[in-house]
C-alpha cells in the first residue's frame, strides 16, 4: 500500500466548515483521497457530524451497511449476500433495538446531512467492562480526511461514558488503512488470529484499547 502524503488543514481556515465532535479539531486531507468531500470543503465548507442512528433511520442504515458490505468484502465477517436477505421488518427491528438500547449504540457520520460513515458499538454480552466496536466504514469519497478517526473516537467516547475499561474490535490482518487507524489509536493485538469467516483464507485479529488517558491523535501538519 502506498504511503499517503498529506497536508494539514485547520478547519478554521475554511469558513463554514466545522467538526462537531469536539474530538478532532483538525481535518487532514490526503493528496490521494477521492476528494468529493475535500472539494466541498474548499468550495464553501460544510459540517461533519457524528450522530446516533435513530429508529427512523433504518433505511439509511440498511443502505449504508449493504454498501459497506459490497465495497469492503474483506473487512467484515458478515457478507452482502447474507445481509441483503433480511427483509424490511428485520432492518426496522434491528435499528429500532439499537436506537433504544442502553447497552449498544450505532452512529452515522454525516457530511452536510449526507451519510458518509457508520460505526456500531455494544457492551460485551460475556465480559463486564468491555465494549465491542463493529461495522466501521467510510464511503470511499470521504476517506482520508478524518471521518474514520472521528467515528472511532465517538465509539470510544461512548464506551468511556458507559464505564468500559477496554474497547475491543476485530480487524482483517493486512497492511490496511483500518489496521493503521487502530494501531495509531493505541489498539494492541490480543489472542490468536482467526479466520475472518468460515471458509475464508483471510485472518482476523482481535485488538483492544485500554481506556484511560491517551495521547492526542491528530496534530496539525504542514
Ligand atoms: C478504515 C477506514 C474506516 C478509515 O477511514 P478514513 O476516514 O479514511 O480514516 P481517517 O481519514 O480518519 O484516517 C485515520 C487513520 O487511518 C489510517 N489511514 C487512513 N487512510 C489510509 C491510507 N490510505 N493508507 C494508510 N493509512 C491510512 C491512518 O492511520 C490515519 O491516521 P493519520 O491520518 O493520522 O495518518 C476506511 O478506510 C474504510 O472504511 N475502510 C474500509 C472498511 C474497513 O476496513 N473497515 C474496518 C473494519 S475493521
PDB file of C-alpha atoms and ligand atoms in Angstrom:
ATOM      1  CA  UNK A   1       0.000   0.000   0.000  1.00  0.00           C
ATOM      2  CA  UNK A   2       1.374   3.352  -0.986  1.00  0.00           C
ATOM      3  CA  UNK A   3       2.143   5.888   1.667  1.00  0.00           C
ATOM      4  CA  UNK A   4      -0.028   8.955   1.682  1.00  0.00           C
ATOM      5  CA  UNK A   5       1.305  12.431   1.554  1.00  0.00           C
ATOM      6  CA  UNK A   6      -0.982  14.839   3.275  1.00  0.00           C
ATOM      7  CA  UNK A   7      -1.420  18.435   4.139  1.00  0.00           C
ATOM      8  CA  UNK A   8      -2.581  19.793   7.450  1.00  0.00           C
ATOM      9  CA  UNK A   9      -5.659  21.948   7.337  1.00  0.00           C
ATOM     10  CA  UNK A  10      -7.163  23.775  10.251  1.00  0.00           C
ATOM     11  CA  UNK A  11     -10.918  23.815   9.943  1.00  0.00           C
ATOM     12  CA  UNK A  12     -10.886  27.442  10.932  1.00  0.00           C
ATOM     13  CA  UNK A  13      -9.128  28.160   7.635  1.00  0.00           C
ATOM     14  CA  UNK A  14     -12.364  27.306   5.792  1.00  0.00           C
ATOM     15  CA  UNK A  15     -15.287  29.493   6.783  1.00  0.00           C
ATOM     16  CA  UNK A  16     -18.433  27.477   7.189  1.00  0.00           C
ATOM     17  CA  UNK A  17     -16.603  24.226   7.821  1.00  0.00           C
ATOM     18  CA  UNK A  18     -16.691  22.737  11.264  1.00  0.00           C
ATOM     19  CA  UNK A  19     -16.387  19.412  13.024  1.00  0.00           C
ATOM     20  CA  UNK A  20     -18.909  18.997  15.774  1.00  0.00           C
ATOM     21  CA  UNK A  21     -17.437  16.004  17.543  1.00  0.00           C
ATOM     22  CA  UNK A  22     -15.175  18.357  19.514  1.00  0.00           C
ATOM     23  CA  UNK A  23     -12.697  15.492  19.467  1.00  0.00           C
ATOM     24  CA  UNK A  24     -10.695  16.265  16.359  1.00  0.00           C
ATOM     25  CA  UNK A  25     -10.187  19.987  15.905  1.00  0.00           C
ATOM     26  CA  UNK A  26      -8.245  19.361  12.704  1.00  0.00           C
ATOM     27  CA  UNK A  27      -9.199  17.666   9.462  1.00  0.00           C
ATOM     28  CA  UNK A  28      -6.433  16.462   7.198  1.00  0.00           C
ATOM     29  CA  UNK A  29      -6.926  15.986   3.503  1.00  0.00           C
ATOM     30  CA  UNK A  30      -4.726  13.392   1.881  1.00  0.00           C
ATOM     31  CA  UNK A  31      -3.468  14.109  -1.586  1.00  0.00           C
ATOM     32  CA  UNK A  32      -4.683  10.784  -2.985  1.00  0.00           C
ATOM     33  CA  UNK A  33      -8.154  10.700  -1.462  1.00  0.00           C
ATOM     34  CA  UNK A  34     -11.077  10.866  -3.862  1.00  0.00           C
ATOM     35  CA  UNK A  35     -11.919  14.357  -2.892  1.00  0.00           C
ATOM     36  CA  UNK A  36     -15.633  14.955  -3.216  1.00  0.00           C
ATOM     37  CA  UNK A  37     -15.767  15.975   0.406  1.00  0.00           C
ATOM     38  CA  UNK A  38     -12.481  17.800   0.309  1.00  0.00           C
ATOM     39  CA  UNK A  39     -13.736  19.749  -2.696  1.00  0.00           C
ATOM     40  CA  UNK A  40     -16.890  20.506  -0.773  1.00  0.00           C
ATOM     41  CA  UNK A  41     -14.737  21.906   1.988  1.00  0.00           C
ATOM     42  CA  UNK A  42     -12.792  24.078  -0.420  1.00  0.00           C
ATOM     43  CA  UNK A  43     -15.923  25.168  -2.276  1.00  0.00           C
ATOM     44  CA  UNK A  44     -17.747  26.699   0.609  1.00  0.00           C
ATOM     45  CA  UNK A  45     -17.268  24.449   3.573  1.00  0.00           C
ATOM     46  CA  UNK A  46     -19.622  22.102   5.319  1.00  0.00           C
ATOM     47  CA  UNK A  47     -20.033  20.197   8.503  1.00  0.00           C
ATOM     48  CA  UNK A  48     -19.008  16.741   9.635  1.00  0.00           C
ATOM     49  CA  UNK A  49     -21.406  15.469  12.265  1.00  0.00           C
ATOM     50  CA  UNK A  50     -21.284  12.198  14.168  1.00  0.00           C
ATOM     51  CA  UNK A  51     -24.736  11.407  15.449  1.00  0.00           C
ATOM     52  CA  UNK A  52     -26.616   8.428  16.897  1.00  0.00           C
ATOM     53  CA  UNK A  53     -28.662   6.326  14.496  1.00  0.00           C
ATOM     54  CA  UNK A  54     -32.362   6.800  15.300  1.00  0.00           C
ATOM     55  CA  UNK A  55     -35.120   4.231  14.806  1.00  0.00           C
ATOM     56  CA  UNK A  56     -36.420   6.254  11.853  1.00  0.00           C
ATOM     57  CA  UNK A  57     -33.007   5.937  10.147  1.00  0.00           C
ATOM     58  CA  UNK A  58     -33.470   2.237   9.400  1.00  0.00           C
ATOM     59  CA  UNK A  59     -33.498   2.656   5.607  1.00  0.00           C
ATOM     60  CA  UNK A  60     -30.380   4.867   5.612  1.00  0.00           C
ATOM     61  CA  UNK A  61     -28.684   2.400   7.932  1.00  0.00           C
ATOM     62  CA  UNK A  62     -29.659  -0.552   5.709  1.00  0.00           C
ATOM     63  CA  UNK A  63     -28.431   1.196   2.579  1.00  0.00           C
ATOM     64  CA  UNK A  64     -25.117   2.250   4.116  1.00  0.00           C
ATOM     65  CA  UNK A  65     -24.479  -1.130   5.699  1.00  0.00           C
ATOM     66  CA  UNK A  66     -25.201  -3.001   2.463  1.00  0.00           C
ATOM     67  CA  UNK A  67     -22.994  -0.563   0.574  1.00  0.00           C
ATOM     68  CA  UNK A  68     -20.215  -1.199   3.090  1.00  0.00           C
ATOM     69  CA  UNK A  69     -20.516  -4.960   2.687  1.00  0.00           C
ATOM     70  CA  UNK A  70     -20.400  -4.641  -1.093  1.00  0.00           C
ATOM     71  CA  UNK A  71     -17.471  -2.224  -1.027  1.00  0.00           C
ATOM     72  CA  UNK A  72     -15.317  -3.842   1.655  1.00  0.00           C
ATOM     73  CA  UNK A  73     -15.841  -7.586   1.433  1.00  0.00           C
ATOM     74  CA  UNK A  74     -12.515  -8.294   3.085  1.00  0.00           C
ATOM     75  CA  UNK A  75     -13.191  -6.096   6.110  1.00  0.00           C
ATOM     76  CA  UNK A  76     -16.267  -7.705   7.615  1.00  0.00           C
ATOM     77  CA  UNK A  77     -17.186 -11.145   8.898  1.00  0.00           C
ATOM     78  CA  UNK A  78     -20.692 -10.790   7.533  1.00  0.00           C
ATOM     79  CA  UNK A  79     -21.378 -10.643   3.813  1.00  0.00           C
ATOM     80  CA  UNK A  80     -23.571  -8.674   1.429  1.00  0.00           C
ATOM     81  CA  UNK A  81     -25.170 -11.934   0.378  1.00  0.00           C
ATOM     82  CA  UNK A  82     -26.205 -12.732   3.931  1.00  0.00           C
ATOM     83  CA  UNK A  83     -27.380  -9.251   4.971  1.00  0.00           C
ATOM     84  CA  UNK A  84     -29.229  -8.433   1.768  1.00  0.00           C
ATOM     85  CA  UNK A  85     -31.501 -11.375   2.542  1.00  0.00           C
ATOM     86  CA  UNK A  86     -33.023  -9.501   5.507  1.00  0.00           C
ATOM     87  CA  UNK A  87     -36.479  -8.089   4.926  1.00  0.00           C
ATOM     88  CA  UNK A  88     -37.545  -4.564   5.838  1.00  0.00           C
ATOM     89  CA  UNK A  89     -39.171  -5.643   9.107  1.00  0.00           C
ATOM     90  CA  UNK A  90     -35.874  -7.177  10.159  1.00  0.00           C
ATOM     91  CA  UNK A  91     -33.895  -3.987   9.385  1.00  0.00           C
ATOM     92  CA  UNK A  92     -36.513  -1.850  11.096  1.00  0.00           C
ATOM     93  CA  UNK A  93     -36.451  -4.038  14.216  1.00  0.00           C
ATOM     94  CA  UNK A  94     -32.677  -4.141  14.299  1.00  0.00           C
ATOM     95  CA  UNK A  95     -32.265  -0.386  14.088  1.00  0.00           C
ATOM     96  CA  UNK A  96     -35.128   0.262  16.474  1.00  0.00           C
ATOM     97  CA  UNK A  97     -33.493  -2.082  19.007  1.00  0.00           C
ATOM     98  CA  UNK A  98     -30.105  -0.376  18.875  1.00  0.00           C
ATOM     99  CA  UNK A  99     -31.663   3.093  18.964  1.00  0.00           C
ATOM    100  CA  UNK A 100     -33.495   2.317  22.196  1.00  0.00           C
ATOM    101  CA  UNK A 101     -30.779   0.189  23.803  1.00  0.00           C
ATOM    102  CA  UNK A 102     -28.761   1.276  26.822  1.00  0.00           C
ATOM    103  CA  UNK A 103     -26.042  -1.269  26.037  1.00  0.00           C
ATOM    104  CA  UNK A 104     -25.484  -0.602  22.335  1.00  0.00           C
ATOM    105  CA  UNK A 105     -25.331   2.378  20.001  1.00  0.00           C
ATOM    106  CA  UNK A 106     -24.821   2.949  16.297  1.00  0.00           C
ATOM    107  CA  UNK A 107     -23.506   6.235  14.907  1.00  0.00           C
ATOM    108  CA  UNK A 108     -23.599   7.804  11.469  1.00  0.00           C
ATOM    109  CA  UNK A 109     -21.058  10.236  10.126  1.00  0.00           C
ATOM    110  CA  UNK A 110     -22.814  12.917   8.092  1.00  0.00           C
ATOM    111  CA  UNK A 111     -21.270  15.455   5.802  1.00  0.00           C
ATOM    112  CA  UNK A 112     -23.761  18.261   5.206  1.00  0.00           C
ATOM    113  CA  UNK A 113     -26.557  15.879   6.162  1.00  0.00           C
ATOM    114  CA  UNK A 114     -25.397  13.151   3.806  1.00  0.00           C
ATOM    115  CA  UNK A 115     -24.432   9.875   5.461  1.00  0.00           C
ATOM    116  CA  UNK A 116     -20.766   9.086   4.792  1.00  0.00           C
ATOM    117  CA  UNK A 117     -19.846   6.603   7.533  1.00  0.00           C
ATOM    118  CA  UNK A 118     -21.012   4.213  10.167  1.00  0.00           C
ATOM    119  CA  UNK A 119     -19.925   2.565  13.395  1.00  0.00           C
ATOM    120  CA  UNK A 120     -21.703   0.280  15.857  1.00  0.00           C
ATOM    121  CA  UNK A 121     -20.699  -0.279  19.488  1.00  0.00           C
ATOM    122  CA  UNK A 122     -22.065  -2.700  22.027  1.00  0.00           C
ATOM    123  CA  UNK A 123     -21.287  -3.782  25.571  1.00  0.00           C
ATOM    124  CA  UNK A 124     -19.948  -7.326  25.570  1.00  0.00           C
ATOM    125  CA  UNK A 125     -22.536  -9.953  26.488  1.00  0.00           C
ATOM    126  CA  UNK A 126     -19.913 -12.062  28.208  1.00  0.00           C
ATOM    127  CA  UNK A 127     -17.251  -9.747  29.610  1.00  0.00           C
ATOM    128  CA  UNK A 128     -18.084  -6.952  32.018  1.00  0.00           C
ATOM    129  CA  UNK A 129     -16.255  -3.686  31.263  1.00  0.00           C
ATOM    130  CA  UNK A 130     -15.649  -4.469  27.583  1.00  0.00           C
ATOM    131  CA  UNK A 131     -17.298  -2.628  24.692  1.00  0.00           C
ATOM    132  CA  UNK A 132     -17.046  -4.120  21.211  1.00  0.00           C
ATOM    133  CA  UNK A 133     -16.858  -1.987  18.088  1.00  0.00           C
ATOM    134  CA  UNK A 134     -18.137  -3.238  14.728  1.00  0.00           C
ATOM    135  CA  UNK A 135     -19.028  -2.159  11.219  1.00  0.00           C
ATOM    136  CA  UNK A 136     -16.783   0.891  10.975  1.00  0.00           C
ATOM    137  CA  UNK A 137     -16.894   2.052   7.372  1.00  0.00           C
ATOM    138  CA  UNK A 138     -16.451   5.319   5.491  1.00  0.00           C
ATOM    139  CA  UNK A 139     -17.723   5.938   1.960  1.00  0.00           C
ATOM    140  CA  UNK A 140     -14.801   5.891  -0.490  1.00  0.00           C
ATOM    141  CA  UNK A 141     -15.241   9.562  -1.439  1.00  0.00           C
ATOM    142  CA  UNK A 142     -14.999  10.620   2.207  1.00  0.00           C
ATOM    143  CA  UNK A 143     -11.856   8.693   3.154  1.00  0.00           C
ATOM    144  CA  UNK A 144      -8.576  10.204   4.218  1.00  0.00           C
ATOM    145  CA  UNK A 145      -9.976  13.349   5.787  1.00  0.00           C
ATOM    146  CA  UNK A 146     -10.609  12.226   9.361  1.00  0.00           C
ATOM    147  CA  UNK A 147     -14.098  10.697   9.204  1.00  0.00           C
ATOM    148  CA  UNK A 148     -12.935   7.220  10.311  1.00  0.00           C
ATOM    149  CA  UNK A 149     -10.964   8.708  13.203  1.00  0.00           C
ATOM    150  CA  UNK A 150     -13.972  10.753  14.263  1.00  0.00           C
ATOM    151  CA  UNK A 151     -16.235   7.684  14.182  1.00  0.00           C
ATOM    152  CA  UNK A 152     -13.752   5.625  16.164  1.00  0.00           C
ATOM    153  CA  UNK A 153     -13.276   8.401  18.707  1.00  0.00           C
ATOM    154  CA  UNK A 154     -17.037   8.704  19.109  1.00  0.00           C
ATOM    155  CA  UNK A 155     -17.372   4.960  19.701  1.00  0.00           C
ATOM    156  CA  UNK A 156     -14.555   5.079  22.256  1.00  0.00           C
ATOM    157  CA  UNK A 157     -16.214   8.032  23.985  1.00  0.00           C
ATOM    158  CA  UNK A 158     -19.469   6.051  24.121  1.00  0.00           C
ATOM    159  CA  UNK A 159     -17.570   3.157  25.734  1.00  0.00           C
ATOM    160  CA  UNK A 160     -15.991   5.507  28.282  1.00  0.00           C
ATOM    161  CA  UNK A 161     -19.361   7.050  29.061  1.00  0.00           C
ATOM    162  CA  UNK A 162     -20.711   3.554  29.675  1.00  0.00           C
ATOM    163  CA  UNK A 163     -17.992   2.701  32.159  1.00  0.00           C
ATOM    164  CA  UNK A 164     -15.938   0.383  29.956  1.00  0.00           C
ATOM    165  CA  UNK A 165     -12.358  -0.417  30.886  1.00  0.00           C
ATOM    166  CA  UNK A 166     -11.489  -1.771  27.434  1.00  0.00           C
ATOM    167  CA  UNK A 167     -12.656  -1.497  23.849  1.00  0.00           C
ATOM    168  CA  UNK A 168     -12.320  -4.476  21.519  1.00  0.00           C
ATOM    169  CA  UNK A 169     -12.649  -4.963  17.776  1.00  0.00           C
ATOM    170  CA  UNK A 170     -11.594  -7.411  15.099  1.00  0.00           C
ATOM    171  CA  UNK A 171      -9.614  -6.406  12.037  1.00  0.00           C
ATOM    172  CA  UNK A 172      -8.521  -8.336   8.973  1.00  0.00           C
ATOM    173  CA  UNK A 173      -4.765  -8.870   9.120  1.00  0.00           C
ATOM    174  CA  UNK A 174      -3.343  -6.703   6.343  1.00  0.00           C
ATOM    175  CA  UNK A 175      -1.365  -3.552   5.754  1.00  0.00           C
ATOM    176  CA  UNK A 176      -4.605  -1.597   5.542  1.00  0.00           C
ATOM    177  CA  UNK A 177      -5.979   1.813   6.487  1.00  0.00           C
ATOM    178  CA  UNK A 178      -8.068   0.097   9.181  1.00  0.00           C
ATOM    179  CA  UNK A 179      -5.051  -1.627  10.744  1.00  0.00           C
ATOM    180  CA  UNK A 180      -3.120   1.662  10.650  1.00  0.00           C
ATOM    181  CA  UNK A 181      -6.028   3.516  12.213  1.00  0.00           C
ATOM    182  CA  UNK A 182      -6.319   1.088  15.112  1.00  0.00           C
ATOM    183  CA  UNK A 183      -2.587   0.881  15.779  1.00  0.00           C
ATOM    184  CA  UNK A 184      -2.281   4.658  15.653  1.00  0.00           C
ATOM    185  CA  UNK A 185      -5.196   4.913  18.080  1.00  0.00           C
ATOM    186  CA  UNK A 186      -3.415   2.713  20.627  1.00  0.00           C
ATOM    187  CA  UNK A 187      -5.056  -0.672  19.994  1.00  0.00           C
ATOM    188  CA  UNK A 188      -2.926  -3.781  20.540  1.00  0.00           C
ATOM    189  CA  UNK A 189      -3.423  -7.365  19.399  1.00  0.00           C
ATOM    190  CA  UNK A 190      -4.984  -9.827  21.829  1.00  0.00           C
ATOM    191  CA  UNK A 191      -5.325 -13.560  21.325  1.00  0.00           C
ATOM    192  CA  UNK A 192      -4.648 -15.642  18.271  1.00  0.00           C
ATOM    193  CA  UNK A 193      -5.815 -14.710  14.766  1.00  0.00           C
ATOM    194  CA  UNK A 194      -8.910 -16.499  13.485  1.00  0.00           C
ATOM    195  CA  UNK A 195     -10.425 -16.879  10.026  1.00  0.00           C
ATOM    196  CA  UNK A 196     -12.474 -13.819   9.101  1.00  0.00           C
ATOM    197  CA  UNK A 197     -15.411 -16.117   8.371  1.00  0.00           C
ATOM    198  CA  UNK A 198     -15.922 -19.794   7.765  1.00  0.00           C
ATOM    199  CA  UNK A 199     -14.006 -20.925   4.717  1.00  0.00           C
ATOM    200  CA  UNK A 200     -12.110 -17.641   4.328  1.00  0.00           C
ATOM    201  CA  UNK A 201      -8.358 -17.558   3.832  1.00  0.00           C
ATOM    202  CA  UNK A 202      -8.327 -14.095   5.414  1.00  0.00           C
ATOM    203  CA  UNK A 203      -7.406 -13.911   9.074  1.00  0.00           C
ATOM    204  CA  UNK A 204      -8.918 -11.578  11.625  1.00  0.00           C
ATOM    205  CA  UNK A 205      -7.074 -10.266  14.679  1.00  0.00           C
ATOM    206  CA  UNK A 206      -8.794  -9.141  17.879  1.00  0.00           C
ATOM    207  CA  UNK A 207      -7.420  -5.837  19.116  1.00  0.00           C
ATOM    208  CA  UNK A 208      -8.051  -3.976  22.334  1.00  0.00           C
ATOM    209  CA  UNK A 209      -7.629  -0.472  23.645  1.00  0.00           C
ATOM    210  CA  UNK A 210      -7.281   0.059  27.378  1.00  0.00           C
ATOM    211  CA  UNK A 211      -9.290   3.108  28.303  1.00  0.00           C
ATOM    212  CA  UNK A 212      -7.842   5.913  30.348  1.00  0.00           C
ATOM    213  CA  UNK A 213      -5.723   8.918  29.413  1.00  0.00           C
ATOM    214  CA  UNK A 214      -4.428   8.677  25.831  1.00  0.00           C
ATOM    215  CA  UNK A 215      -2.168  10.952  23.821  1.00  0.00           C
ATOM    216  CA  UNK A 216      -3.995  13.187  21.301  1.00  0.00           C
ATOM    217  CA  UNK A 217      -4.078  11.516  17.860  1.00  0.00           C
ATOM    218  CA  UNK A 218      -4.340  14.375  15.412  1.00  0.00           C
ATOM    219  CA  UNK A 219      -1.833  17.134  15.064  1.00  0.00           C
ATOM    220  CA  UNK A 220      -1.516  19.931  12.576  1.00  0.00           C
ATOM    221  CA  UNK A 221       0.987  19.191   9.832  1.00  0.00           C
ATOM    222  CA  UNK A 222       2.217  21.383   7.064  1.00  0.00           C
TER     223      UNK A 222
HETATM  224  C1  LIG B   1     -10.571   2.217   7.763  1.00  0.00           C
HETATM  225  C2  LIG B   1     -11.411   3.415   7.403  1.00  0.00           C
HETATM  226  C3  LIG B   1     -12.692   3.410   8.253  1.00  0.00           C
HETATM  227  C4  LIG B   1     -10.634   4.687   7.691  1.00  0.00           C
HETATM  228  O1  LIG B   1     -11.478   5.798   7.453  1.00  0.00           O
HETATM  229  P1  LIG B   1     -10.902   7.217   6.971  1.00  0.00           P
HETATM  230  O2  LIG B   1     -11.978   8.212   7.137  1.00  0.00           O
HETATM  231  O3  LIG B   1     -10.293   7.100   5.626  1.00  0.00           O
HETATM  232  O4  LIG B   1      -9.751   7.430   8.052  1.00  0.00           O
HETATM  233  P2  LIG B   1      -9.092   8.800   8.517  1.00  0.00           P
HETATM  234  O5  LIG B   1      -9.027   9.769   7.402  1.00  0.00           O
HETATM  235  O6  LIG B   1      -9.787   9.253   9.752  1.00  0.00           O
HETATM  236  O7  LIG B   1      -7.617   8.326   8.868  1.00  0.00           O
HETATM  237  C5  LIG B   1      -7.384   7.716  10.116  1.00  0.00           C
HETATM  238  C6  LIG B   1      -6.150   6.874  10.076  1.00  0.00           C
HETATM  239  O8  LIG B   1      -6.362   5.729   9.262  1.00  0.00           O
HETATM  240  C7  LIG B   1      -5.134   5.390   8.611  1.00  0.00           C
HETATM  241  N1  LIG B   1      -5.339   5.556   7.167  1.00  0.00           N
HETATM  242  C8  LIG B   1      -6.423   6.131   6.563  1.00  0.00           C
HETATM  243  N2  LIG B   1      -6.284   6.062   5.231  1.00  0.00           N
HETATM  244  C9  LIG B   1      -5.100   5.460   4.981  1.00  0.00           C
HETATM  245  C10 LIG B   1      -4.407   5.092   3.787  1.00  0.00           C
HETATM  246  N3  LIG B   1      -4.916   5.336   2.579  1.00  0.00           N
HETATM  247  N4  LIG B   1      -3.220   4.473   3.925  1.00  0.00           N
HETATM  248  C11 LIG B   1      -2.689   4.194   5.125  1.00  0.00           C
HETATM  249  N5  LIG B   1      -3.310   4.518   6.312  1.00  0.00           N
HETATM  250  C12 LIG B   1      -4.496   5.147   6.220  1.00  0.00           C
HETATM  251  C13 LIG B   1      -4.103   6.333   9.141  1.00  0.00           C
HETATM  252  O9  LIG B   1      -3.541   5.764  10.312  1.00  0.00           O
HETATM  253  C14 LIG B   1      -4.939   7.537   9.505  1.00  0.00           C
HETATM  254  O10 LIG B   1      -4.328   8.324  10.504  1.00  0.00           O
HETATM  255  P3  LIG B   1      -3.460   9.596  10.027  1.00  0.00           P
HETATM  256  O11 LIG B   1      -4.385  10.415   9.200  1.00  0.00           O
HETATM  257  O12 LIG B   1      -3.097  10.232  11.314  1.00  0.00           O
HETATM  258  O13 LIG B   1      -2.309   9.033   9.248  1.00  0.00           O
HETATM  259  C15 LIG B   1     -11.779   3.433   5.877  1.00  0.00           C
HETATM  260  O14 LIG B   1     -10.578   3.318   5.147  1.00  0.00           O
HETATM  261  C16 LIG B   1     -12.727   2.341   5.462  1.00  0.00           C
HETATM  262  O15 LIG B   1     -13.949   2.494   5.536  1.00  0.00           O
HETATM  263  N6  LIG B   1     -12.150   1.194   5.006  1.00  0.00           N
HETATM  264  C17 LIG B   1     -12.960   0.074   4.522  1.00  0.00           C
HETATM  265  C18 LIG B   1     -13.728  -0.602   5.636  1.00  0.00           C
HETATM  266  C19 LIG B   1     -12.829  -1.102   6.743  1.00  0.00           C
HETATM  267  O16 LIG B   1     -11.729  -1.558   6.527  1.00  0.00           O
HETATM  268  N7  LIG B   1     -13.382  -1.041   7.962  1.00  0.00           N
HETATM  269  C20 LIG B   1     -12.694  -1.512   9.133  1.00  0.00           C
HETATM  270  C21 LIG B   1     -13.320  -2.771   9.594  1.00  0.00           C
HETATM  271  S1  LIG B   1     -12.415  -3.446  10.987  1.00  0.00           S
END
